[in-house]
Amino acid sequence: MNTSTNAKASVYVTRRIPEVGLGEIREACNVRLWGNETPPSKEDIIREVASCEGLLCLLTDPIDADVIEAGERLRVISQYAVGVDNVDLAAATERGIPVGHTPGVLTEATADMAFALLMAIARRIPEGIEKVKTGGWRTWEPMGLLGANVWGATLGIVGLGRIGTAVARRAQGFAMHILYHDPQRHPALEEELGLVYASLEDLLAQSDFVSLHCPLNEETQHLIDEDTLRQMQPTAMLVNAARGPVVDTDALMRALRDGWIAGAALDVTDPEPLPAEHPLLKFSNCVVVPHVASATVSARNRMATMAAENLLAGLQGEPLPYCVNPEVYT
Ligand code: DGY
């Protein structure tokens, strides 16, 4: 990688990623791979980055100012995800280290999962599966497992980025009335998809389903808390395929218990992972899956390829093709 000496750069890869990307990195670099199934600790990362030029990390890794400071030789950080809320971007930028991510390639997979969760909670699919498996299905019941209509319902999308927009396209197929809230208006999408911009307050008050697709940052941390949950309809359901801390988990449990809202379906939680004994998992009106929205073979392969492209470009001193902090180049 280092063309002047012909020595290969050292990179730390914090988990095994699909071979299509890892193989490319191995060809060009000395790879130090964390081989466990669970993430390395912050101390492990600090120890490893101290002697590496490149870091390929996951959303489970705390890439904070301490880690970035320890990586004295770091020339690039490549995140195997689109969200980078685990990376201290300011600290990386300050050091002039470009940070890469993997936008676009997981959009459709994530939108599929958000919609699957919406359908699952609306039509009580996990409860039905449980009933069948535990011998509770004794007959066809006129009033058993009654759910909510998705067709023609009002969907409120919070965060109209790539994934929020992809969810809106799916909702169109279900004749949904679609509201959105975002820091900026999107007139072309309003026109194309028949979306209606709403304040967060109006969106929460009017939606049958609220689906979260905003990044996690200071403004969105606990955006959905007691106050905002109480603004939703008692029949409404919440879907979160964004980041766990966008929702205040304790407030959500009170909302589910006391009927402020009818249900929730979560791909992401706070804490994450959610321990098996966590009280949220006792609620029959809550569906939780383990942060798998992007988990399709093709999305994960493409994420691996992009993460490798970012890493290798950074090591070669070239601009990252998918850079989160392009200001490092100015
Ligand atoms: C991301 O990329 O940010 C997702 O949460 C995991 O794929």
Short mmCIF file of C-alpha atoms and ligand atoms in Angstrom, two decimals:
data_model
loop_
_atom_site.label_atom_id
_atom_site.label_comp_id
_atom_site.label_asym_id
_atom_site.label_seq_id
_atom_site.Cartn_x
_atom_site.Cartn_y
_atom_site.Cartn_z
CA MET A 1 0.00 0.00 0.00
CA ASN A 2 2.81 2.39 0.91
CA THR A 3 4.21 2.75 -2.59
CA SER A 4 7.49 4.34 -1.57
CA THR A 5 8.60 1.44 0.64
CA ASN A 6 6.36 -1.26 -0.77
CA ALA A 7 5.42 -2.14 2.80
CA LYS A 8 1.82 -3.07 3.35
CA ALA A 9 -0.25 -0.87 5.63
CA SER A 10 -1.62 -2.42 8.80
CA VAL A 11 -5.34 -2.28 9.35
CA TYR A 12 -7.50 -3.33 12.25
CA VAL A 13 -10.82 -4.91 11.30
CA THR A 14 -13.08 -5.14 14.33
CA ARG A 15 -15.19 -8.10 13.12
CA ARG A 16 -15.30 -10.58 10.30
CA ILE A 17 -17.21 -8.99 7.38
CA PRO A 18 -18.21 -10.70 4.11
CA GLU A 19 -15.22 -12.11 2.25
CA VAL A 20 -15.98 -10.06 -0.85
CA GLY A 21 -14.69 -7.02 1.05
CA LEU A 22 -12.32 -8.65 3.52
CA GLY A 23 -10.52 -10.50 0.73
CA GLU A 24 -9.80 -7.24 -1.08
CA ILE A 25 -8.39 -5.73 2.10
CA ARG A 26 -6.25 -8.81 2.79
CA GLU A 27 -4.69 -8.57 -0.65
CA ALA A 28 -3.55 -5.01 -0.04
CA CYS A 29 -2.90 -4.83 3.70
CA ASN A 30 -1.70 -6.62 6.78
CA VAL A 31 -5.03 -7.36 8.41
CA ARG A 32 -5.43 -7.69 12.14
CA LEU A 33 -8.88 -9.16 12.58
CA TRP A 34 -10.87 -9.34 15.80
CA GLY A 35 -12.18 -12.87 15.34
CA ASN A 36 -14.79 -13.01 18.13
CA GLU A 37 -18.52 -12.86 17.53
CA THR A 38 -18.99 -10.09 20.08
CA PRO A 39 -17.27 -6.70 19.72
CA PRO A 40 -13.81 -5.81 20.99
CA SER A 41 -13.75 -3.56 24.05
CA LYS A 42 -12.64 0.04 23.80
CA GLU A 43 -9.34 -1.02 25.39
CA ASP A 44 -8.86 -3.72 22.73
CA ILE A 45 -9.45 -1.16 19.99
CA ILE A 46 -7.12 1.38 21.56
CA ARG A 47 -4.38 -1.25 21.82
CA GLU A 48 -4.78 -2.29 18.17
CA VAL A 49 -5.18 1.11 16.51
CA ALA A 50 -1.96 2.33 18.10
CA SER A 51 0.00 0.56 15.38
CA CYS A 52 -2.46 0.71 12.45
CA GLU A 53 -2.87 3.03 9.50
CA GLY A 54 -6.44 1.93 8.85
CA LEU A 55 -9.45 1.01 10.96
CA LEU A 56 -12.52 -0.83 9.69
CA CYS A 57 -15.15 -0.67 12.41
CA LEU A 58 -18.77 -1.49 13.13
CA LEU A 59 -21.62 0.44 14.73
CA THR A 60 -21.00 -1.53 17.94
CA ASP A 61 -17.50 -0.06 18.38
CA PRO A 62 -17.00 3.13 20.41
CA ILE A 63 -14.71 5.13 18.13
CA ASP A 64 -14.46 8.10 20.45
CA ALA A 65 -11.81 10.76 20.97
CA ASP A 66 -9.65 8.38 23.08
CA VAL A 67 -9.55 5.78 20.32
CA ILE A 68 -8.83 8.39 17.68
CA GLU A 69 -6.06 9.88 19.79
CA ALA A 70 -4.55 6.43 20.34
CA GLY A 71 -4.51 5.83 16.58
CA GLU A 72 -1.48 8.04 16.03
CA ARG A 73 -0.81 6.54 12.62
CA LEU A 74 -4.45 6.30 11.52
CA ARG A 75 -5.07 7.61 8.01
CA VAL A 76 -8.63 6.36 7.53
CA ILE A 77 -11.64 5.09 9.46
CA SER A 78 -14.05 2.99 7.45
CA GLN A 79 -17.36 2.18 9.09
CA TYR A 80 -19.25 -0.92 7.94
CA ALA A 81 -22.66 0.80 8.23
CA VAL A 82 -24.38 3.93 7.01
CA GLY A 83 -24.93 5.36 10.50
CA VAL A 84 -21.80 6.73 12.18
CA ASP A 85 -23.16 7.88 15.55
CA ASN A 86 -20.56 5.67 17.28
CA VAL A 87 -17.71 7.66 15.70
CA ASP A 88 -16.56 10.99 17.11
CA LEU A 89 -16.56 12.78 13.77
CA ALA A 90 -15.30 16.04 15.24
CA ALA A 91 -12.26 14.28 16.72
CA ALA A 92 -11.55 12.48 13.44
CA THR A 93 -11.92 15.67 11.41
CA GLU A 94 -9.69 17.56 13.82
CA ARG A 95 -7.00 14.97 13.16
CA GLY A 96 -7.65 15.16 9.42
CA ILE A 97 -8.79 11.53 9.30
CA PRO A 98 -11.47 10.82 6.70
CA VAL A 99 -14.36 8.64 7.86
CA GLY A 100 -16.13 6.41 5.34
CA HIS A 101 -19.55 4.75 5.52
CA THR A 102 -21.85 2.67 3.33
CA PRO A 103 -24.86 4.72 2.18
CA GLY A 104 -27.38 3.61 -0.42
CA VAL A 105 -26.71 -0.11 -0.55
CA LEU A 106 -28.79 -1.00 2.49
CA THR A 107 -31.65 1.39 1.80
CA GLU A 108 -34.07 -1.11 0.28
CA ALA A 109 -33.24 -3.91 2.72
CA THR A 110 -33.81 -1.56 5.67
CA ALA A 111 -37.04 -0.19 4.21
CA ASP A 112 -38.27 -3.76 3.64
CA MET A 113 -37.63 -4.53 7.29
CA ALA A 114 -39.30 -1.35 8.53
CA PHE A 115 -42.37 -2.24 6.50
CA ALA A 116 -42.25 -5.86 7.65
CA LEU A 117 -42.19 -4.64 11.27
CA LEU A 118 -45.09 -2.31 10.58
CA MET A 119 -47.10 -5.21 9.14
CA ALA A 120 -46.04 -7.53 11.97
CA ILE A 121 -47.25 -5.23 14.73
CA ALA A 122 -50.36 -4.08 12.84
CA ARG A 123 -51.52 -7.64 12.17
CA ARG A 124 -50.12 -9.14 15.37
CA ILE A 125 -48.10 -11.72 13.48
CA PRO A 126 -45.68 -12.67 16.32
CA GLU A 127 -48.65 -13.15 18.67
CA GLY A 128 -50.29 -15.41 16.07
CA ILE A 129 -47.14 -17.47 15.64
CA GLU A 130 -46.83 -17.82 19.41
CA LYS A 131 -50.45 -18.91 19.69
CA VAL A 132 -50.04 -21.61 17.06
CA LYS A 133 -46.81 -22.89 18.57
CA THR A 134 -48.16 -23.05 22.11
CA GLY A 135 -51.38 -24.86 21.27
CA GLY A 136 -53.61 -21.81 21.69
CA TRP A 137 -55.16 -22.17 18.20
CA ARG A 138 -58.33 -24.08 19.02
CA THR A 139 -60.71 -22.73 16.41
CA TRP A 140 -61.35 -19.88 14.00
CA GLU A 141 -62.19 -16.97 16.24
CA PRO A 142 -64.52 -14.13 15.21
CA MET A 143 -62.71 -11.75 17.54
CA GLY A 144 -59.30 -13.33 17.99
CA LEU A 145 -56.10 -11.38 17.29
CA LEU A 146 -57.84 -8.43 15.71
CA GLY A 147 -55.30 -6.00 14.37
CA ALA A 148 -55.18 -2.69 12.53
CA ASN A 149 -55.64 -2.04 8.82
CA VAL A 150 -52.48 -1.00 7.00
CA TRP A 151 -54.22 -0.37 3.71
CA GLY A 152 -55.36 3.24 3.57
CA ALA A 153 -53.97 4.13 7.01
CA THR A 154 -51.95 7.25 7.77
CA LEU A 155 -48.20 6.78 8.00
CA GLY A 156 -45.94 9.38 9.59
CA ILE A 157 -42.32 9.18 8.49
CA VAL A 158 -39.83 10.94 10.74
CA GLY A 159 -36.68 11.56 8.69
CA LEU A 160 -37.09 11.63 4.92
CA GLY A 161 -33.64 10.51 3.86
CA ARG A 162 -32.94 7.56 1.59
CA ILE A 163 -34.57 4.99 3.87
CA GLY A 164 -37.56 7.13 4.85
CA THR A 165 -38.21 7.77 1.16
CA ALA A 166 -37.94 4.05 0.35
CA VAL A 167 -40.50 3.34 3.09
CA ALA A 168 -42.80 5.98 1.56
CA ARG A 169 -42.59 4.18 -1.80
CA ARG A 170 -43.70 0.95 -0.14
CA ALA A 171 -46.51 2.77 1.68
CA GLN A 172 -47.80 4.08 -1.63
CA GLY A 173 -48.55 0.49 -2.63
CA PHE A 174 -50.80 0.23 0.42
CA ALA A 175 -52.72 3.40 -0.46
CA MET A 176 -51.44 5.05 2.71
CA HIS A 177 -51.80 8.73 3.41
CA ILE A 178 -48.18 9.71 4.03
CA LEU A 179 -47.02 12.53 6.29
CA TYR A 180 -43.37 13.30 6.83
CA HIS A 181 -41.29 15.38 9.17
CA ASP A 182 -37.70 16.28 8.36
CA PRO A 183 -35.36 19.22 9.02
CA GLN A 184 -35.92 20.20 5.40
CA ARG A 185 -38.84 20.17 2.98
CA HIS A 186 -38.60 17.91 -0.09
CA PRO A 187 -40.94 19.47 -2.67
CA ALA A 188 -39.96 17.08 -5.48
CA LEU A 189 -40.74 14.02 -3.34
CA GLU A 190 -43.93 15.64 -2.05
CA GLU A 191 -44.99 15.96 -5.67
CA GLU A 192 -43.79 12.55 -6.82
CA LEU A 193 -45.03 10.48 -3.89
CA GLY A 194 -47.93 12.60 -2.67
CA LEU A 195 -46.23 13.23 0.67
CA VAL A 196 -47.48 15.88 3.05
CA TYR A 197 -45.03 17.79 5.21
CA ALA A 198 -46.12 18.08 8.85
CA SER A 199 -44.72 19.45 12.07
CA LEU A 200 -43.68 16.65 14.41
CA GLU A 201 -46.63 17.49 16.63
CA ASP A 202 -49.16 17.17 13.78
CA LEU A 203 -47.52 14.03 12.44
CA LEU A 204 -47.68 12.34 15.83
CA ALA A 205 -51.27 13.39 16.42
CA GLN A 206 -52.52 12.26 13.00
CA SER A 207 -50.60 9.09 12.19
CA ASP A 208 -51.81 5.51 12.63
CA PHE A 209 -48.20 4.39 12.23
CA VAL A 210 -45.10 6.43 13.01
CA SER A 211 -41.90 5.14 11.45
CA LEU A 212 -38.54 6.56 12.54
CA HIS A 213 -35.79 7.03 9.95
CA CYS A 214 -33.68 9.88 11.31
CA PRO A 215 -30.01 9.65 12.25
CA LEU A 216 -29.09 9.62 15.92
CA ASN A 217 -27.64 12.95 17.00
CA GLU A 218 -28.11 15.51 19.75
CA GLU A 219 -31.43 16.66 18.29
CA THR A 220 -32.90 13.18 17.85
CA GLN A 221 -31.72 11.52 21.07
CA HIS A 222 -34.97 10.67 22.91
CA LEU A 223 -37.00 12.48 20.27
CA ILE A 224 -39.67 9.97 21.17
CA ASP A 225 -40.11 10.39 24.90
CA GLU A 226 -43.04 10.64 27.30
CA ASP A 227 -44.08 13.98 25.86
CA THR A 228 -44.06 12.89 22.21
CA LEU A 229 -45.52 9.44 22.92
CA ARG A 230 -48.44 11.11 24.64
CA GLN A 231 -49.05 13.13 21.47
CA MET A 232 -49.70 9.92 19.50
CA GLN A 233 -53.13 8.33 19.20
CA PRO A 234 -53.97 5.45 21.57
CA THR A 235 -54.52 3.28 18.49
CA ALA A 236 -51.21 4.27 16.87
CA MET A 237 -48.11 2.13 16.52
CA LEU A 238 -44.44 3.07 16.50
CA VAL A 239 -41.78 1.53 14.27
CA ASN A 240 -38.07 2.14 14.90
CA ALA A 241 -35.49 0.95 12.37
CA ALA A 242 -33.23 3.98 12.96
CA ARG A 243 -31.25 3.93 16.21
CA GLY A 244 -32.38 2.75 19.64
CA PRO A 245 -31.68 5.96 21.59
CA VAL A 246 -34.05 7.94 19.37
CA VAL A 247 -36.69 6.40 21.65
CA ASP A 248 -36.71 6.67 25.45
CA THR A 249 -37.19 2.99 26.32
CA ASP A 250 -38.65 3.60 29.79
CA ALA A 251 -41.19 6.04 28.40
CA LEU A 252 -42.05 3.57 25.65
CA MET A 253 -42.73 0.85 28.23
CA ARG A 254 -45.07 3.19 30.11
CA ALA A 255 -46.79 4.05 26.83
CA LEU A 256 -47.31 0.39 25.95
CA ARG A 257 -48.42 -0.51 29.47
CA ASP A 258 -50.82 2.39 29.98
CA GLY A 259 -52.24 2.47 26.45
CA TRP A 260 -50.92 5.83 25.27
CA ILE A 261 -50.12 3.95 22.07
CA ALA A 262 -51.24 0.54 20.81
CA GLY A 263 -47.94 -1.06 19.87
CA ALA A 264 -44.32 -0.79 18.86
CA ALA A 265 -42.05 -2.70 16.51
CA LEU A 266 -38.33 -2.23 16.93
CA ASP A 267 -35.29 -3.27 14.94
CA VAL A 268 -33.13 -1.19 17.25
CA THR A 269 -33.28 -0.70 21.00
CA ASP A 270 -31.64 1.12 23.86
CA PRO A 271 -29.78 -0.67 25.34
CA GLU A 272 -28.58 -2.78 22.48
CA PRO A 273 -28.50 -5.72 22.67
CA LEU A 274 -31.60 -5.90 24.83
CA PRO A 275 -31.03 -8.55 27.52
CA ALA A 276 -33.45 -11.49 27.28
CA GLU A 277 -34.86 -10.61 30.70
CA HIS A 278 -35.56 -6.96 29.79
CA PRO A 279 -39.14 -5.96 30.75
CA LEU A 280 -39.82 -4.56 27.25
CA LEU A 281 -39.78 -8.12 25.94
CA LYS A 282 -42.74 -9.03 28.18
CA PHE A 283 -45.09 -6.76 26.26
CA SER A 284 -47.28 -8.64 23.79
CA ASN A 285 -47.86 -5.36 21.93
CA CYS A 286 -44.17 -4.94 21.18
CA VAL A 287 -42.13 -6.74 18.53
CA VAL A 288 -38.35 -6.66 18.75
CA VAL A 289 -35.82 -8.01 16.25
CA PRO A 290 -32.04 -7.80 16.77
CA HIS A 291 -30.93 -4.87 14.57
CA VAL A 292 -31.13 -6.87 11.37
CA ALA A 293 -32.73 -4.41 8.95
CA SER A 294 -29.75 -4.44 6.61
CA ALA A 295 -29.17 -8.18 7.04
CA THR A 296 -29.63 -9.46 3.51
CA VAL A 297 -26.84 -11.28 1.72
CA SER A 298 -26.68 -8.72 -1.04
CA ALA A 299 -26.82 -5.63 1.21
CA ARG A 300 -24.11 -6.94 3.53
CA ASN A 301 -21.89 -7.94 0.59
CA ARG A 302 -22.24 -4.50 -0.91
CA MET A 303 -21.55 -2.87 2.45
CA ALA A 304 -18.35 -4.95 2.67
CA THR A 305 -17.24 -3.86 -0.80
CA MET A 306 -17.89 -0.21 -0.05
CA ALA A 307 -16.16 -0.38 3.32
CA ALA A 308 -13.12 -1.94 1.60
CA GLU A 309 -13.17 0.76 -1.12
CA ASN A 310 -13.22 3.49 1.52
CA LEU A 311 -10.45 1.88 3.54
CA LEU A 312 -8.15 1.31 0.58
CA ALA A 313 -8.74 4.76 -0.87
CA GLY A 314 -7.87 6.34 2.47
CA LEU A 315 -4.68 4.32 2.76
CA GLN A 316 -3.67 5.40 -0.73
CA GLY A 317 -4.23 9.03 0.19
CA GLU A 318 -7.16 9.29 -2.21
CA PRO A 319 -10.52 10.85 -1.33
CA LEU A 320 -12.91 8.26 0.09
CA PRO A 321 -15.70 7.47 -2.37
CA TYR A 322 -18.25 7.56 0.47
CA CYS A 323 -16.96 10.06 2.98
CA VAL A 324 -18.90 11.42 5.98
CA ASN A 325 -16.52 14.30 6.74
CA PRO A 326 -15.36 15.60 3.33
CA GLU A 327 -14.25 18.80 5.05
CA VAL A 328 -10.99 16.99 5.83
CA TYR A 329 -10.10 17.54 2.17
CA THR A 330 -10.52 21.32 2.20
C1 DGY B 1 -26.50 1.05 9.50
O1 DGY B 1 -25.86 0.77 8.48
O2 DGY B 1 -26.38 2.13 10.06
C2 DGY B 1 -27.46 0.02 10.01
O3 DGY B 1 -28.02 0.33 11.23
C3 DGY B 1 -26.85 -1.36 10.04
O4 DGY B 1 -26.67 -1.76 8.77
#
